[in-house]
Short mmCIF file of N, CA and C in Angstrom, two decimals:
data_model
loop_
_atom_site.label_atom_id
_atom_site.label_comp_id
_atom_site.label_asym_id
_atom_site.label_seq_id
_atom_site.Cartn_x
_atom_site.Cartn_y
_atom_site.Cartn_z
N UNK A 1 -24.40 -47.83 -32.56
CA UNK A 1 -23.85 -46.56 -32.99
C UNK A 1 -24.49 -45.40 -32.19
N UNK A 2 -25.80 -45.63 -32.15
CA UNK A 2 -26.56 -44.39 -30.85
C UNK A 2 -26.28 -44.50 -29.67
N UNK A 3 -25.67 -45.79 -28.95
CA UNK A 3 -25.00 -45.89 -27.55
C UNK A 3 -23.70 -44.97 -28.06
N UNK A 4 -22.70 -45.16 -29.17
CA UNK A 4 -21.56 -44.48 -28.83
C UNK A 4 -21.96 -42.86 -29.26
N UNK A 5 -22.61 -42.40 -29.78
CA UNK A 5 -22.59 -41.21 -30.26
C UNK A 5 -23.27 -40.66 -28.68
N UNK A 6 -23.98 -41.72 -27.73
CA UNK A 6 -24.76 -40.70 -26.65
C UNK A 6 -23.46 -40.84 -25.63
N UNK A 7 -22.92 -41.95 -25.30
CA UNK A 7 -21.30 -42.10 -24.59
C UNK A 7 -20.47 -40.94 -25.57
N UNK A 8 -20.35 -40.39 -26.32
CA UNK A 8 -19.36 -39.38 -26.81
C UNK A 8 -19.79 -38.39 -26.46
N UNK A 9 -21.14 -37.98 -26.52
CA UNK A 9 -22.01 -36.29 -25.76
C UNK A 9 -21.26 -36.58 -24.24
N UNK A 10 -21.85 -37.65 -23.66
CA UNK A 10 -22.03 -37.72 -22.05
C UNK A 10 -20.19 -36.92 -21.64
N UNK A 11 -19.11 -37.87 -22.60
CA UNK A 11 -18.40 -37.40 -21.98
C UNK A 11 -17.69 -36.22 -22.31
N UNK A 12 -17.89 -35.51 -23.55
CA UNK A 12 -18.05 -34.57 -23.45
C UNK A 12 -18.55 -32.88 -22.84
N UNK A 13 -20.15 -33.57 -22.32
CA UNK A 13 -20.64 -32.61 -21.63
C UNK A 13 -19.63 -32.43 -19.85
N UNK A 14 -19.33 -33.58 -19.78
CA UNK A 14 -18.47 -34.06 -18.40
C UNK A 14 -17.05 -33.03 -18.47
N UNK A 15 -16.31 -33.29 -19.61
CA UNK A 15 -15.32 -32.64 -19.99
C UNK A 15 -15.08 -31.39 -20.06
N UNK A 16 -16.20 -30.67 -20.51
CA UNK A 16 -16.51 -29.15 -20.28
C UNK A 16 -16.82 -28.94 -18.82
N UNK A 17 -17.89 -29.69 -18.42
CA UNK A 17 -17.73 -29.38 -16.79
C UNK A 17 -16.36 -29.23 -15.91
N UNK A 18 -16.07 -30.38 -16.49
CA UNK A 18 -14.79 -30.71 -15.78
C UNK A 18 -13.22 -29.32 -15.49
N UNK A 19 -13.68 -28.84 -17.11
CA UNK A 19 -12.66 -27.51 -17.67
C UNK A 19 -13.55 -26.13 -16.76
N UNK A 20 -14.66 -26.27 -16.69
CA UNK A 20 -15.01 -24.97 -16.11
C UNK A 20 -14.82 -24.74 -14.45
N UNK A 21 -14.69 -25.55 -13.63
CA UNK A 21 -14.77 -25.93 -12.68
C UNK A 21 -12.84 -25.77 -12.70
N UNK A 22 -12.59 -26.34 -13.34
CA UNK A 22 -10.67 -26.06 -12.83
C UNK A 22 -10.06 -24.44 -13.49
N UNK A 23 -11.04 -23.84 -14.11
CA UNK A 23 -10.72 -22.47 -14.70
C UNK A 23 -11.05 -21.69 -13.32
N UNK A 24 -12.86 -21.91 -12.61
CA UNK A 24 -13.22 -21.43 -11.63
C UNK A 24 -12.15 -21.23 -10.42
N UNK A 25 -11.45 -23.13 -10.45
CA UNK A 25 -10.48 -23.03 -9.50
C UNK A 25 -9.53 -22.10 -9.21
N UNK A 26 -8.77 -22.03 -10.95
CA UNK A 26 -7.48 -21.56 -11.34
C UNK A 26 -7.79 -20.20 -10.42
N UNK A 27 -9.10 -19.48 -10.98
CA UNK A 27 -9.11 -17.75 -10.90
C UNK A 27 -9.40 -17.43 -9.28
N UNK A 28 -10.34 -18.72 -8.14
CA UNK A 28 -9.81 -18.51 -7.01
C UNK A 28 -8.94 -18.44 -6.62
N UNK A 29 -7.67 -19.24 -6.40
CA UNK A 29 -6.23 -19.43 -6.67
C UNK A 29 -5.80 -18.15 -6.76
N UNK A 30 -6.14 -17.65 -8.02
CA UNK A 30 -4.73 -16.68 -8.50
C UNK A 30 -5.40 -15.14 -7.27
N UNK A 31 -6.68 -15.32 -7.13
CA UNK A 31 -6.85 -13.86 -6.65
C UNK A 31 -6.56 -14.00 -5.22
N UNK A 32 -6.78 -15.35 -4.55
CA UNK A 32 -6.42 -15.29 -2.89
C UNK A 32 -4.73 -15.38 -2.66
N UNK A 33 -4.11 -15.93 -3.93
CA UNK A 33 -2.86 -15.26 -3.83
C UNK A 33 -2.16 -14.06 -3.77
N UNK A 34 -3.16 -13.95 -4.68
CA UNK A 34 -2.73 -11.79 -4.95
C UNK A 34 -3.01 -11.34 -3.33
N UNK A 35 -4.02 -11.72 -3.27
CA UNK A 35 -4.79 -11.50 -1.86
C UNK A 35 -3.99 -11.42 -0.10
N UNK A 36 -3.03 -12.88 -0.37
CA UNK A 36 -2.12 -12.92 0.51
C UNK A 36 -0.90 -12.16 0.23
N UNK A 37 -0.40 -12.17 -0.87
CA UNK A 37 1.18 -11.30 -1.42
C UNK A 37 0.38 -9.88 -1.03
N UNK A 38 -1.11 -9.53 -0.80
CA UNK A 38 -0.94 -8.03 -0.60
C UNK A 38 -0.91 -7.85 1.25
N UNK A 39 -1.59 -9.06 1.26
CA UNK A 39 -1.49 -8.65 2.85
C UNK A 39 -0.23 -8.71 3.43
N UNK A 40 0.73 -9.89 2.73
CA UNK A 40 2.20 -9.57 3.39
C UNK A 40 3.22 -8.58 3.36
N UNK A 41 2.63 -7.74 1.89
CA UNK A 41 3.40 -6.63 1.69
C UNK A 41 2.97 -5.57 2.54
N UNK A 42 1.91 -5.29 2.75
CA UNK A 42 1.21 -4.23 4.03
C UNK A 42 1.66 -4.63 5.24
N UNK A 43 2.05 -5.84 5.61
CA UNK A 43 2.77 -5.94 7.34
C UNK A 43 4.34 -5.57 6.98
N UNK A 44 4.73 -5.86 5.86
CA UNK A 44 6.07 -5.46 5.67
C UNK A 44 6.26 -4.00 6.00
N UNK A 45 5.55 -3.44 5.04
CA UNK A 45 5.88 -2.02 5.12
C UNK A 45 5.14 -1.34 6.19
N UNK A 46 4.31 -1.86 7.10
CA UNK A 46 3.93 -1.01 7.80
C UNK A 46 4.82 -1.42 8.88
N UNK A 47 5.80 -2.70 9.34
CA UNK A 47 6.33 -3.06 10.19
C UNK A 47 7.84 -1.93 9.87
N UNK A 48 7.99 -1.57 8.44
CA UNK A 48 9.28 -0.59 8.27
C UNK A 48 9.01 0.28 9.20
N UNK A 49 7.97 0.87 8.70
CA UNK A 49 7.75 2.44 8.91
C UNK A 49 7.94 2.55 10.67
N UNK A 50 7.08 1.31 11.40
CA UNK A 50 6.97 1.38 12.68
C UNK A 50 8.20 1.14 13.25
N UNK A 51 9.38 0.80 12.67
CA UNK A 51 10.32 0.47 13.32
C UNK A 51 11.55 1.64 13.14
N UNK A 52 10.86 2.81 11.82
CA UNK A 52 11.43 3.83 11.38
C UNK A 52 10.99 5.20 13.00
N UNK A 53 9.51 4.86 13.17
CA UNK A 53 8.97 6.08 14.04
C UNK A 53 9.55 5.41 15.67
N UNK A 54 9.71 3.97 16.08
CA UNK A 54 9.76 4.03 17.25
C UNK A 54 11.34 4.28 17.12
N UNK A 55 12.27 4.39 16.48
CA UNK A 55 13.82 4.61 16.79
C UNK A 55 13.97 6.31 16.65
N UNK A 56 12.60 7.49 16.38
CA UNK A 56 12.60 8.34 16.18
C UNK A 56 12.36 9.61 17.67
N UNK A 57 12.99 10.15 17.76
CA UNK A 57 12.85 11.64 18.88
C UNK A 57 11.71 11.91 18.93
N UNK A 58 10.77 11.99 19.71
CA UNK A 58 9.28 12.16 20.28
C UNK A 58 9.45 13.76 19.45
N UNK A 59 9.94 14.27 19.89
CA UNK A 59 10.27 16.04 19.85
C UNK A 59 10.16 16.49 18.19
N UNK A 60 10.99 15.53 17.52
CA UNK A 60 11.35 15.51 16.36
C UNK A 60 10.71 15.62 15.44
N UNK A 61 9.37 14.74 15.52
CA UNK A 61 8.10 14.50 14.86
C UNK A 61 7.66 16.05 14.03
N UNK A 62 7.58 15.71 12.72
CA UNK A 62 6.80 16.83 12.08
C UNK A 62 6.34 16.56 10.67
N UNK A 63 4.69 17.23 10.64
CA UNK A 63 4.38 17.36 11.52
C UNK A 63 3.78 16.25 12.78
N UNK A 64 3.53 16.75 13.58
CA UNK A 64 2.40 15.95 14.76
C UNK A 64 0.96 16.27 14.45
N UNK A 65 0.39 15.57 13.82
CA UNK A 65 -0.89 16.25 13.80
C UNK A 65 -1.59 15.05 14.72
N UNK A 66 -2.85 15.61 15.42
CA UNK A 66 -3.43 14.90 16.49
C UNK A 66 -4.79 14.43 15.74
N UNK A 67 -5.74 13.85 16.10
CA UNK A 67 -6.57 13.29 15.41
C UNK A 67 -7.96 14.22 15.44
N UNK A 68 -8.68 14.98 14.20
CA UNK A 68 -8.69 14.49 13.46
C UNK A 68 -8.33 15.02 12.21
N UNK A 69 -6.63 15.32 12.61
CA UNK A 69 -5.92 15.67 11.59
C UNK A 69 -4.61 14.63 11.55
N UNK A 70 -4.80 14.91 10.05
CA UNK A 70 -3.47 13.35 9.71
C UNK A 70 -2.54 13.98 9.12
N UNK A 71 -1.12 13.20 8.85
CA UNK A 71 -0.68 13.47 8.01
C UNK A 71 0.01 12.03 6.91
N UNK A 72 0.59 12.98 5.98
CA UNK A 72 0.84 11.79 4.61
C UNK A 72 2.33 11.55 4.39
N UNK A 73 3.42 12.47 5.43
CA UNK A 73 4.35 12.48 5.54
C UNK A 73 4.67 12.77 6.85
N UNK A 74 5.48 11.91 7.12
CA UNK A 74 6.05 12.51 8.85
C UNK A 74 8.23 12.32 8.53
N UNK A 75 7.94 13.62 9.12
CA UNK A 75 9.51 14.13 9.28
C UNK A 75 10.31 13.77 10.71
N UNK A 76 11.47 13.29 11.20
CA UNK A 76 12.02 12.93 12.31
C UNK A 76 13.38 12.65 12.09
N UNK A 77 13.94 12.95 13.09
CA UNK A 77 15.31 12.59 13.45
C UNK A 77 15.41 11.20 14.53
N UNK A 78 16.68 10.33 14.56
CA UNK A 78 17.00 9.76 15.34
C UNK A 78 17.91 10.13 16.19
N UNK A 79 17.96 9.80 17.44
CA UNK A 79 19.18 10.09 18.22
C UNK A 79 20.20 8.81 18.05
N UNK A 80 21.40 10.02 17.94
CA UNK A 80 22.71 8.77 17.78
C UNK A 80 23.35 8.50 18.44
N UNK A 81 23.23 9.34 19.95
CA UNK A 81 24.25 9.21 20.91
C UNK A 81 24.48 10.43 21.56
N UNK A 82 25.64 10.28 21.94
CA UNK A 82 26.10 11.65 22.65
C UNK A 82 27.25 12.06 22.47
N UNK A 83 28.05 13.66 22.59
CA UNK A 83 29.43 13.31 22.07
C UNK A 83 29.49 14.69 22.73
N UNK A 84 30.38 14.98 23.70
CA UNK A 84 30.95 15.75 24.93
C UNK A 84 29.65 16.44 25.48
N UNK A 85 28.39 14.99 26.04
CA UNK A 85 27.61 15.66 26.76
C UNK A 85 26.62 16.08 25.85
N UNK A 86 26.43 16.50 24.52
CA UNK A 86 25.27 16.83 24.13
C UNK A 86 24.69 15.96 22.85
N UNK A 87 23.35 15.75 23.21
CA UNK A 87 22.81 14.72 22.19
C UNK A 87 23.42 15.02 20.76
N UNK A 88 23.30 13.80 19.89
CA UNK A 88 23.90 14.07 18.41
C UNK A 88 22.70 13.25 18.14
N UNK A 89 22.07 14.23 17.05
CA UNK A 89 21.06 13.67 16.16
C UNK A 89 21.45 13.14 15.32
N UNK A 90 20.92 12.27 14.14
CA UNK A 90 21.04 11.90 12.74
C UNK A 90 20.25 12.73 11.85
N UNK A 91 20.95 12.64 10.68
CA UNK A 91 19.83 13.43 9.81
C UNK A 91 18.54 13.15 9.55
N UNK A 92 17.88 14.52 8.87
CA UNK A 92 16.63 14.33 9.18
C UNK A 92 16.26 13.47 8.01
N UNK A 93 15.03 12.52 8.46
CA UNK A 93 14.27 11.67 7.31
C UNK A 93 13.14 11.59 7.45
N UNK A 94 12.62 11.34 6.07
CA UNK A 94 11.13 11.55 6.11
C UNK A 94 10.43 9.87 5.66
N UNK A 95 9.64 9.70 6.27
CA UNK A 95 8.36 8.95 5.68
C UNK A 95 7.23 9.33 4.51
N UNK A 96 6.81 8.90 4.28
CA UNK A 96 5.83 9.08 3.26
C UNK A 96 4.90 8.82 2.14
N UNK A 97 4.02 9.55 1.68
CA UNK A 97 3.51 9.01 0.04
C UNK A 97 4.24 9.80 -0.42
N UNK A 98 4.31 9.45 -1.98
CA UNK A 98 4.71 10.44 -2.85
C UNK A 98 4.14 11.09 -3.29
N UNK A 99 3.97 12.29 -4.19
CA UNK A 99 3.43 13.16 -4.52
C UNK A 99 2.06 12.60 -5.41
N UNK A 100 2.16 11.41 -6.16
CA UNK A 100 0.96 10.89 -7.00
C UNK A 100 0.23 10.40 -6.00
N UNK A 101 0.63 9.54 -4.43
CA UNK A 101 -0.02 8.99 -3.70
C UNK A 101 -0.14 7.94 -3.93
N UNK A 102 0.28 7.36 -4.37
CA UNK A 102 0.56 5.50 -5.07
C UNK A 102 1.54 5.09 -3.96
N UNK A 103 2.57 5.57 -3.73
CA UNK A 103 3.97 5.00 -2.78
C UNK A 103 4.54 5.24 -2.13
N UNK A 104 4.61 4.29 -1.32
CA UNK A 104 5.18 4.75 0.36
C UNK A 104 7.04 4.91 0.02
N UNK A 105 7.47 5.59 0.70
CA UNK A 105 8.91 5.67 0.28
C UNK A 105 9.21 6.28 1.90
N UNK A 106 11.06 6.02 1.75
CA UNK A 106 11.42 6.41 2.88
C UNK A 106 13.08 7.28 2.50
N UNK A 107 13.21 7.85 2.79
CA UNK A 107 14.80 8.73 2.65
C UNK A 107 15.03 9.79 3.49
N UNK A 108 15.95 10.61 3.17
CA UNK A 108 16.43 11.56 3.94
C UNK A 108 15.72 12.58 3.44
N UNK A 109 15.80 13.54 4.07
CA UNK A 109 14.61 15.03 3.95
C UNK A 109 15.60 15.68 3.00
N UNK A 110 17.13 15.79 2.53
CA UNK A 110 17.53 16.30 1.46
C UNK A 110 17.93 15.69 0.24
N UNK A 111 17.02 14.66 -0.03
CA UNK A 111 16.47 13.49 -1.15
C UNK A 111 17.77 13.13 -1.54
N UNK A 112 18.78 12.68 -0.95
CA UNK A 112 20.06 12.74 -1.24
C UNK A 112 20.25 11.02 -1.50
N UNK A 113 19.48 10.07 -0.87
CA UNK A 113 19.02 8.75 -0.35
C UNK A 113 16.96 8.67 -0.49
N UNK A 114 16.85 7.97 -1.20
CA UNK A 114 15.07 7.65 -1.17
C UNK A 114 15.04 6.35 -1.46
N UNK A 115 14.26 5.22 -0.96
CA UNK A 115 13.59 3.83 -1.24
C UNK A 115 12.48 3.79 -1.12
N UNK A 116 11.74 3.29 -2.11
CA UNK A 116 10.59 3.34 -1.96
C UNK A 116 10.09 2.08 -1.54
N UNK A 117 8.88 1.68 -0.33
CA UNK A 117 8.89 0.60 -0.03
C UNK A 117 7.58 -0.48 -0.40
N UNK A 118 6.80 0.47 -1.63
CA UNK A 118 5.61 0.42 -1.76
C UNK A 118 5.33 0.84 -3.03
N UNK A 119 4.12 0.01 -4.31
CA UNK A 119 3.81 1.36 -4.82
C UNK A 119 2.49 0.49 -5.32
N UNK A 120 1.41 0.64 -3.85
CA UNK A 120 0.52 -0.47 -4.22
C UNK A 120 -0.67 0.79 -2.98
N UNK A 121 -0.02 1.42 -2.85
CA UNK A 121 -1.44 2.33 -2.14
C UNK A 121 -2.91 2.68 -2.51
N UNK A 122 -3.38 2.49 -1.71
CA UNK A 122 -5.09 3.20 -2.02
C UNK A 122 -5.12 4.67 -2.04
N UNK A 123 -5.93 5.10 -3.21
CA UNK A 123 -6.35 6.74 -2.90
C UNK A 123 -6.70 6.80 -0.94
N UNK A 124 -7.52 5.96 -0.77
CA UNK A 124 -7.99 6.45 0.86
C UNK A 124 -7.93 5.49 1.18
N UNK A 125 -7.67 5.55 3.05
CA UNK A 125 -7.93 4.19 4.21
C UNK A 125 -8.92 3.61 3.65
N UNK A 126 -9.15 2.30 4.09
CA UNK A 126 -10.42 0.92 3.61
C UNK A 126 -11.40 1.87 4.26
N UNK A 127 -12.82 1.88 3.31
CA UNK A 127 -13.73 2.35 3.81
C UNK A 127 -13.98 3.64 4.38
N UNK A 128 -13.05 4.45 3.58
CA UNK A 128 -13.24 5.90 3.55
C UNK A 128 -13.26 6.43 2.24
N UNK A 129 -14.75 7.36 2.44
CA UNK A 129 -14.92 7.56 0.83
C UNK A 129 -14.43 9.27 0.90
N UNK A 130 -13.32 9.36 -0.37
CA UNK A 130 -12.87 10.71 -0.15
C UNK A 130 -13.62 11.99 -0.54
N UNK A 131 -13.48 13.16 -0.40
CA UNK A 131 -14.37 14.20 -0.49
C UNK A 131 -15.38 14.81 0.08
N UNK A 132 -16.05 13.81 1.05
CA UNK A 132 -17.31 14.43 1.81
C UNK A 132 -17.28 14.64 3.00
N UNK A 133 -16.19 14.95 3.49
CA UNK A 133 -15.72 15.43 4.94
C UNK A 133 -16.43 14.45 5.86
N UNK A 134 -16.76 13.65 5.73
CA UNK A 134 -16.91 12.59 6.75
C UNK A 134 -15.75 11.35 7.25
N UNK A 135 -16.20 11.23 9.09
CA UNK A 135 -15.27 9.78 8.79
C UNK A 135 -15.92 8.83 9.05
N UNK A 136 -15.81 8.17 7.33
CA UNK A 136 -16.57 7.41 7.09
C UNK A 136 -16.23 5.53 7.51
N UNK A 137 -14.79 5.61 8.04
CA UNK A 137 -14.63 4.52 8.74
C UNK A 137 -14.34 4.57 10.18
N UNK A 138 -14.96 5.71 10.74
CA UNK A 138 -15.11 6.01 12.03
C UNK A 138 -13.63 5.45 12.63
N UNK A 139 -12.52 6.14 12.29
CA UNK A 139 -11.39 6.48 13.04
C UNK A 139 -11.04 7.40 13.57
N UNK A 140 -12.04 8.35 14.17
CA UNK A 140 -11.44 9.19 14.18
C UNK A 140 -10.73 10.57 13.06
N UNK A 141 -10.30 10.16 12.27
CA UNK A 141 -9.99 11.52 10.70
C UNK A 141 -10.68 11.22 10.10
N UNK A 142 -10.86 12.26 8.72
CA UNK A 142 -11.82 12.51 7.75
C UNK A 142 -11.02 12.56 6.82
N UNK A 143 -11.49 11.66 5.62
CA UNK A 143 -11.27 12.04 4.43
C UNK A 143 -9.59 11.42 4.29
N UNK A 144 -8.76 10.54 4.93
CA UNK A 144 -7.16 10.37 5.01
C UNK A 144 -6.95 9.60 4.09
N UNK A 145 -5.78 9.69 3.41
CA UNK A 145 -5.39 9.22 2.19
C UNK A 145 -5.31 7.42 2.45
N UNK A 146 -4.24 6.97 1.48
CA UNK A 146 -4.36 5.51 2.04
C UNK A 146 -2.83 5.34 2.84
N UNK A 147 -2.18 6.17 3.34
CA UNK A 147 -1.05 5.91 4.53
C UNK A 147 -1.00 7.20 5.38
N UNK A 148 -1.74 6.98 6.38
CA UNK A 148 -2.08 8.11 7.40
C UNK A 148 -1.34 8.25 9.20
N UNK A 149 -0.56 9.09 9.34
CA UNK A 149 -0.24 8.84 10.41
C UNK A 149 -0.91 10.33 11.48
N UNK A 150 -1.04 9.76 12.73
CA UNK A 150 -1.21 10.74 13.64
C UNK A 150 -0.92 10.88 14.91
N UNK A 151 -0.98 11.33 15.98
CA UNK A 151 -0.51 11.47 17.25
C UNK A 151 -1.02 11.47 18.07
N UNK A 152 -1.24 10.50 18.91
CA UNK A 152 -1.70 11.07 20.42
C UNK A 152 -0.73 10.76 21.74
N UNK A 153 -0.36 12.38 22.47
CA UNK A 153 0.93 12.38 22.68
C UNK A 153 1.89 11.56 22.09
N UNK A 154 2.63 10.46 23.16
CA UNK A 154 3.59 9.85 22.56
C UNK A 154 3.38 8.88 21.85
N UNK A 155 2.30 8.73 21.40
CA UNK A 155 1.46 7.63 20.71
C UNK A 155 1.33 7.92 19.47
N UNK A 156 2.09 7.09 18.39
CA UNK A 156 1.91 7.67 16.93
C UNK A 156 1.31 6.44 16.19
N UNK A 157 -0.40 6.71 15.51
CA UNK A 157 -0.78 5.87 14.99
C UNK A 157 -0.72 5.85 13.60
N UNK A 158 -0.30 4.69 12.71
CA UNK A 158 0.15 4.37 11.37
C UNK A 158 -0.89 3.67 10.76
N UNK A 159 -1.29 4.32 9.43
CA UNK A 159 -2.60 3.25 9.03
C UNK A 159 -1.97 3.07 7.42
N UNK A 160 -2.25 1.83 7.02
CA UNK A 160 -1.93 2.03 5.61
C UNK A 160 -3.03 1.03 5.04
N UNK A 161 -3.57 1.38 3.63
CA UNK A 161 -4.29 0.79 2.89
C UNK A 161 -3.87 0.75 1.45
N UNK A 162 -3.47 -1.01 1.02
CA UNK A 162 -3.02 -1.20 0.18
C UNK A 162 -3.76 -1.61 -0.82
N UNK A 163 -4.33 -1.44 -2.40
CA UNK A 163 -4.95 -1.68 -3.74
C UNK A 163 -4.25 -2.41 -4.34
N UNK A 164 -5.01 -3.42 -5.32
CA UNK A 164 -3.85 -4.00 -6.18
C UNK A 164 -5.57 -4.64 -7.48
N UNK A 165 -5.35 -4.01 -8.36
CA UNK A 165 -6.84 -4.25 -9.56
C UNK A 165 -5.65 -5.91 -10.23
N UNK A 166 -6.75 -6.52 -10.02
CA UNK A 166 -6.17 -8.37 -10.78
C UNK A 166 -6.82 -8.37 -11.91
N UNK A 167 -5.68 -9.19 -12.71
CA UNK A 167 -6.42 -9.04 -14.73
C UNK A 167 -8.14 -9.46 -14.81
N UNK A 168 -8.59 -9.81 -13.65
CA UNK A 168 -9.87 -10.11 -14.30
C UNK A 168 -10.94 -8.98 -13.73
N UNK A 169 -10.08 -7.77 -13.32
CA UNK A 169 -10.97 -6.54 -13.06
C UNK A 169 -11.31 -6.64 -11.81
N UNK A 170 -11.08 -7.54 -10.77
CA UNK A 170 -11.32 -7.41 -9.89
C UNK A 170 -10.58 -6.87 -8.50
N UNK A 171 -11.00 -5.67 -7.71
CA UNK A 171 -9.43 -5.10 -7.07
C UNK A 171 -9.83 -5.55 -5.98
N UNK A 172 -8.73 -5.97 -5.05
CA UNK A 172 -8.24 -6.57 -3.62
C UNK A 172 -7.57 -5.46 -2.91
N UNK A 173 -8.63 -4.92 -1.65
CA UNK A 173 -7.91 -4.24 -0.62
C UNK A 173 -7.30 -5.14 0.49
N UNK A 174 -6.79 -4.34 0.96
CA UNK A 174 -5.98 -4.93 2.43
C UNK A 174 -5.38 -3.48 3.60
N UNK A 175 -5.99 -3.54 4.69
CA UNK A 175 -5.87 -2.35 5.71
C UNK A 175 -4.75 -3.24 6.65
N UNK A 176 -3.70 -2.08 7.28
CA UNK A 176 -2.84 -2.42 8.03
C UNK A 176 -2.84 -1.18 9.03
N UNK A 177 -3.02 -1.62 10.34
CA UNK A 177 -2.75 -0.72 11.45
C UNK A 177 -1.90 -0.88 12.50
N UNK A 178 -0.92 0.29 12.81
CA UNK A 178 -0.17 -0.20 14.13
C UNK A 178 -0.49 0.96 15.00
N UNK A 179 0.77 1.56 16.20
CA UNK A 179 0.51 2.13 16.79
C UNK A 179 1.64 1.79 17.43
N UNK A 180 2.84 2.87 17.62
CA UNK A 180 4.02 2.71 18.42
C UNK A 180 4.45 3.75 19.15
N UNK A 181 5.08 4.02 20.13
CA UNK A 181 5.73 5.04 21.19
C UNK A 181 7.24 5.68 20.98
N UNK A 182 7.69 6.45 20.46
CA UNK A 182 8.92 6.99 19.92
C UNK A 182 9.38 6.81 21.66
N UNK A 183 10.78 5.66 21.40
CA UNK A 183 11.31 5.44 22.23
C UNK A 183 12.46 6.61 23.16
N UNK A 184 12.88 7.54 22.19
CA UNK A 184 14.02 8.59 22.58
C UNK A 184 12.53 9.92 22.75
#
C-alpha cells in the first residue's frame, strides 16, 4: 500500500510538471505569434505607404520636412497623365496618424474616402523616449512619433513602430523602415 500511495505522489508530481511546462509552452507560442502577426502587419503597411509615396510628385510632397524634422502626415498628389500637353494631377491624398496617434490611415485630403491601415502604433519610434529632446535612437530626429516620415531631397524616409500589450501584460514592439524615391 506504501509502494502505491508513493507511485500515486511520483506520478502526480510528474503530472504537474508535465502541465507547467505545456502552459510555459502554450504562453511562448501565443506571444511569438502575436510577435510574428505584428511584424507582418508593419511590412504590410509600411510596404502601402511606400508604394503610396513612390507613385507620388517629388514637388507635391507636404510637408517635406528634412531631418531633424519629421513629419506624422505627408500630403501628395499623383500624376495621371497628360491631357492637351499639360500634366493632370490626381487628387490630393494624405498619409498618416490620426489625431489619437494609434493609426495609420490613408484617404483623400477632403476626407471624402479614408482607410485606415493600422491601429497598432507606438506613441514613439523603437527606442525613442518621448519628451526630452533627444535622439535617443540616433536617427537622426528627436522625439518622432511611432510613423515618421522625412526627406532627403528625393529621398523620402518612412519609419513605423508598431505596439501590441498581450493578455499576460506583456507588450511586443516591432520597427519597420524603408526609404523610397518619388518616381514622377
Amino acid at each position: 500500500m506504501i509502494e502505491m500511495l508513493l507511485v500515486l505522489a511520483l506520478v502526480g508530481v510528474i503530472t504537474t510538471k508535465l502541465a507547467m511546462v505545456l502552459q510555459q509552452a502554450s504562453e511562448v507560442h501565443r506571444t511569438e505569434s502575436s510577435g510574428i502577426a505584428l511584424q507582418d502587419q508593419a511590412n504590410r503597411v509600411i510596404d502601402q505607404i511606400a508604394w503610396k509615396v513612390l507613385s507620388a510628385r517629388r514637388e507635391s510632397l507636404t510637408p517635406a520636412p528634412e531631418a531633424p524634422d519629421y513629419a506624422v502626415r505627408l500630403r501628395y498628389q499623383v500624376h495621371m497623365g497628360f491631357e492637351d500637353g499639360e500634366v493632370v494631377m490626381g487628387d490630393p491624398e494624405v498619409i498618416g496618424l490620426t489625431d489619437t496617434g494609434e493609426q495609420v490611415y490613408w484617404g483623400l485630403e477632403d476626407n471624402s474616402r479614408t482607410v485606415v491601415w493600422c491601429n497598432t502604433v507606438a506613441n514613439y519610434l523603437m527606442n525613442e523616449i518621448g519628451g526630452d529632446d533627444l535622439d535617443n535612437n540616433e536617427n537622426s530626429l528627436f522625439d518622432e512619433a511611432g510613423l515618421a516620415f522625412d526627406v532627403d531631397r528625393d529621398l523620402v524616409r518612412i519609419q513605423l513602430t508598431l505596439r501590441r500589450l498581450l493578455s499576460s501584460g506583456e507588450v511586443i514592439t516591432f520597427h519597420e523602415e524603408t526609404a523610397v524615391t518619388c518616381r514622377n
